[in-house]
Each structure stands twice: as structure tokens, then as C-alpha cells.
Amino acid sequence: MESNINPSYIAGLFESTGNLSIKKDKRTKSSYYIHLVLKSKTENNLKSIKEQFGGKLIKINNRYNLILSHRKAYNLLNFIKDFLIDRKEEVEIALKLYQNRFNRKYEPERKKLILKEFLQKTVDKPKIAKEE
């Protein structure tokens, strides 16, 4: 995928304001998908990312949120994964959901292991206190 967007800029934006989660699909009740939110005070920062990767750009109060899910979130995370520092492991675990599809016999067990690994990385991660 060719891009004029700097992947290190998006990686920095993701590490500072991004929110990554894995959600259960309400329709199938057995599949999971990546849900990604990038936040910014200016619309222009997120508009170029939306043009490249898609997603939904919404304004909440005086902030803008770019919401990507499923394949769009996968493509964005795959684009920036080599430029991440603090959240690289978390992203690699989330990307595993879309890699190496197994047959149905092993799929539920594989998903459980990936979700467990993702939760351990995100829940056990120490929070950085903001100085005011």
C-alpha cells in the first residue's frame, strides 16, 4: 500500500492518543474484531489518515475521533507496527486475529489464547501518571 502519510507520525499519534480494543461481533457472537480510535484536537490530522485507510471521523465536543474497525484497523496497524515503541506487543497480538486462519476445529481455542494474551498485555500494563 503506497502512502504519502508518514507512518512514524501515525504511530506517535496512536501511542499518545490511540485506543485499541478487541470486540466481540454481535451478529455472529463467536467472532472478534479490532476496534481502533485515534483522537486529535484538529480535524486535518485525522482527515488524511481517513482518506488513506477509511473509517469514520466524528466530532465530540472540541475533539475529533477517527474510528476504524475490522480490516481497516488491521491495515492501519500493519502500516505502523514497525514504528511503534510502547504498544508494539499489544498491536502484534491484535494483528494475530487476522493472521493464519485455521480450520474451524482449532479456531475457538486459538481465539481464546489470543484474547487472553491481549488482555494480559493491556490490563497488566502500568499506567503513567500525568503531571499537572
mmCIF file of C-alpha atoms in Angstrom:
data_model
loop_
_atom_site.group_PDB
_atom_site.id
_atom_site.type_symbol
_atom_site.label_atom_id
_atom_site.label_comp_id
_atom_site.label_asym_id
_atom_site.label_seq_id
_atom_site.Cartn_x
_atom_site.Cartn_y
_atom_site.Cartn_z
ATOM 1 C CA MET A 1 0.000 0.000 0.000
ATOM 2 C CA GLU A 2 1.584 3.264 -1.115
ATOM 3 C CA SER A 3 1.081 6.256 1.061
ATOM 4 C CA ASN A 4 2.166 9.860 1.394
ATOM 5 C CA ILE A 5 1.392 9.708 5.120
ATOM 6 C CA ASN A 6 4.354 9.328 7.459
ATOM 7 C CA PRO A 7 3.899 6.041 9.366
ATOM 8 C CA SER A 8 6.022 7.287 12.270
ATOM 9 C CA TYR A 9 3.634 10.247 12.714
ATOM 10 C CA ILE A 10 0.612 7.935 12.843
ATOM 11 C CA ALA A 11 2.480 5.621 15.234
ATOM 12 C CA GLY A 12 3.182 8.569 17.552
ATOM 13 C CA LEU A 13 -0.439 9.671 17.369
ATOM 14 C CA PHE A 14 -1.586 6.125 18.159
ATOM 15 C CA GLU A 15 0.791 5.741 21.103
ATOM 16 C CA SER A 16 -0.223 9.068 22.606
ATOM 17 C CA THR A 17 -3.980 9.233 21.953
ATOM 18 C CA GLY A 18 -4.968 5.914 20.403
ATOM 19 C CA ASN A 19 -7.296 3.363 21.903
ATOM 20 C CA LEU A 20 -7.123 -0.257 20.747
ATOM 21 C CA SER A 21 -9.597 -2.931 21.742
ATOM 22 C CA ILE A 22 -10.850 -6.274 20.553
ATOM 23 C CA LYS A 23 -14.612 -6.538 20.421
ATOM 24 C CA LYS A 24 -16.997 -9.430 20.026
ATOM 25 C CA ASP A 25 -19.125 -9.336 16.889
ATOM 26 C CA LYS A 26 -22.776 -9.023 17.950
ATOM 27 C CA ARG A 27 -24.041 -10.642 14.756
ATOM 28 C CA THR A 28 -22.104 -13.909 14.911
ATOM 29 C CA LYS A 29 -21.417 -13.958 18.668
ATOM 30 C CA SER A 30 -18.354 -16.122 18.013
ATOM 31 C CA SER A 31 -16.024 -13.854 16.052
ATOM 32 C CA TYR A 32 -13.912 -10.925 17.227
ATOM 33 C CA TYR A 33 -12.629 -7.814 15.503
ATOM 34 C CA ILE A 34 -10.140 -4.994 16.065
ATOM 35 C CA HIS A 35 -11.581 -1.618 17.087
ATOM 36 C CA LEU A 36 -9.251 1.381 16.893
ATOM 37 C CA VAL A 37 -9.849 5.021 17.869
ATOM 38 C CA LEU A 38 -7.419 7.860 17.157
ATOM 39 C CA LYS A 39 -8.070 11.236 18.812
ATOM 40 C CA SER A 40 -6.923 14.730 17.899
ATOM 41 C CA LYS A 41 -7.864 18.341 18.576
ATOM 42 C CA THR A 42 -7.594 19.189 14.879
ATOM 43 C CA GLU A 43 -9.535 17.585 12.067
ATOM 44 C CA ASN A 44 -6.722 17.847 9.495
ATOM 45 C CA ASN A 45 -4.515 15.388 11.395
ATOM 46 C CA LEU A 46 -7.113 12.655 11.094
ATOM 47 C CA LYS A 47 -8.578 13.588 7.704
ATOM 48 C CA SER A 48 -5.534 12.439 5.737
ATOM 49 C CA ILE A 49 -5.465 9.156 7.678
ATOM 50 C CA LYS A 50 -9.171 8.651 6.928
ATOM 51 C CA GLU A 51 -8.575 9.255 3.218
ATOM 52 C CA GLN A 52 -5.845 6.598 3.178
ATOM 53 C CA PHE A 53 -7.373 3.903 5.411
ATOM 54 C CA GLY A 54 -11.081 4.712 5.682
ATOM 55 C CA GLY A 55 -13.035 4.775 8.897
ATOM 56 C CA LYS A 56 -15.479 7.177 10.481
ATOM 57 C CA LEU A 57 -14.483 10.693 11.560
ATOM 58 C CA ILE A 58 -16.679 12.203 14.272
ATOM 59 C CA LYS A 59 -16.529 15.317 16.423
ATOM 60 C CA ILE A 60 -17.183 15.036 20.148
ATOM 61 C CA ASN A 61 -17.175 18.373 21.989
ATOM 62 C CA ASN A 62 -13.968 20.040 20.762
ATOM 63 C CA ARG A 63 -12.099 16.841 19.783
ATOM 64 C CA TYR A 64 -12.123 14.663 16.701
ATOM 65 C CA ASN A 65 -12.144 10.862 16.756
ATOM 66 C CA LEU A 66 -11.272 8.581 13.867
ATOM 67 C CA ILE A 67 -12.822 5.145 14.360
ATOM 68 C CA LEU A 68 -11.578 2.155 12.384
ATOM 69 C CA SER A 69 -12.569 -1.467 12.754
ATOM 70 C CA HIS A 70 -12.139 -4.842 11.109
ATOM 71 C CA ARG A 71 -9.916 -4.805 8.004
ATOM 72 C CA LYS A 72 -9.421 -1.006 8.059
ATOM 73 C CA ALA A 73 -7.975 -1.142 11.566
ATOM 74 C CA TYR A 74 -5.836 -4.128 10.576
ATOM 75 C CA ASN A 75 -4.404 -2.266 7.575
ATOM 76 C CA LEU A 76 -3.563 0.818 9.654
ATOM 77 C CA LEU A 77 -1.950 -1.187 12.454
ATOM 78 C CA ASN A 78 0.009 -3.246 9.968
ATOM 79 C CA PHE A 79 1.222 0.016 8.348
ATOM 80 C CA ILE A 80 2.565 1.487 11.635
ATOM 81 C CA LYS A 81 3.634 -1.615 13.593
ATOM 82 C CA ASP A 82 7.354 -1.237 12.779
ATOM 83 C CA PHE A 83 7.353 2.338 14.128
ATOM 84 C CA LEU A 84 5.740 1.611 17.491
ATOM 85 C CA ILE A 85 7.700 1.587 20.739
ATOM 86 C CA ASP A 86 5.488 1.212 23.826
ATOM 87 C CA ARG A 87 2.478 -0.543 22.310
ATOM 88 C CA LYS A 88 4.166 -2.791 19.758
ATOM 89 C CA GLU A 89 3.413 -6.065 21.584
ATOM 90 C CA GLU A 90 -0.225 -5.095 22.062
ATOM 91 C CA VAL A 91 -0.602 -4.381 18.335
ATOM 92 C CA GLU A 92 1.147 -7.592 17.283
ATOM 93 C CA ILE A 93 -1.218 -9.630 19.450
ATOM 94 C CA ALA A 94 -4.262 -7.855 17.980
ATOM 95 C CA LEU A 95 -2.982 -8.476 14.440
ATOM 96 C CA LYS A 96 -2.857 -12.200 15.157
ATOM 97 C CA LEU A 97 -6.656 -12.298 14.911
ATOM 98 C CA TYR A 98 -6.424 -11.752 11.156
ATOM 99 C CA GLN A 99 -3.373 -13.927 10.512
ATOM 100 C CA ASN A 100 -3.079 -17.670 9.947
ATOM 101 C CA ARG A 101 -6.720 -18.685 9.725
ATOM 102 C CA PHE A 102 -7.066 -22.242 10.975
ATOM 103 C CA ASN A 103 -9.872 -24.682 10.281
ATOM 104 C CA ARG A 104 -12.967 -24.454 12.481
ATOM 105 C CA LYS A 105 -11.811 -27.263 14.761
ATOM 106 C CA TYR A 106 -8.963 -25.172 16.202
ATOM 107 C CA GLU A 107 -10.308 -21.664 15.670
ATOM 108 C CA PRO A 108 -12.169 -21.178 19.006
ATOM 109 C CA GLU A 109 -9.150 -22.324 21.017
ATOM 110 C CA ARG A 110 -6.775 -20.091 19.038
ATOM 111 C CA LYS A 111 -9.058 -17.084 19.580
ATOM 112 C CA LYS A 112 -9.213 -17.724 23.322
ATOM 113 C CA LEU A 113 -5.422 -17.811 23.544
ATOM 114 C CA ILE A 114 -5.025 -14.599 21.551
ATOM 115 C CA LEU A 115 -7.670 -12.771 23.612
ATOM 116 C CA LYS A 116 -6.102 -13.954 26.853
ATOM 117 C CA GLU A 117 -2.685 -12.737 25.702
ATOM 118 C CA PHE A 118 -4.145 -9.372 24.603
ATOM 119 C CA LEU A 119 -5.902 -8.860 27.945
ATOM 120 C CA GLN A 120 -2.746 -9.688 29.885
ATOM 121 C CA LYS A 121 -0.771 -7.067 27.929
ATOM 122 C CA THR A 122 -3.401 -4.348 28.227
ATOM 123 C CA VAL A 123 -4.589 -4.931 31.787
ATOM 124 C CA ASP A 124 -1.174 -5.542 33.338
ATOM 125 C CA LYS A 125 0.387 -2.529 31.599
ATOM 126 C CA PRO A 126 1.413 0.106 34.174
ATOM 127 C CA LYS A 127 -0.320 3.451 33.799
ATOM 128 C CA ILE A 128 1.811 6.585 33.503
ATOM 129 C CA ALA A 129 0.646 9.300 35.860
ATOM 130 C CA LYS A 130 0.153 12.708 34.269
ATOM 131 C CA GLU A 131 1.833 15.619 35.992
ATOM 132 C CA GLU A 132 -0.385 18.631 36.351
#
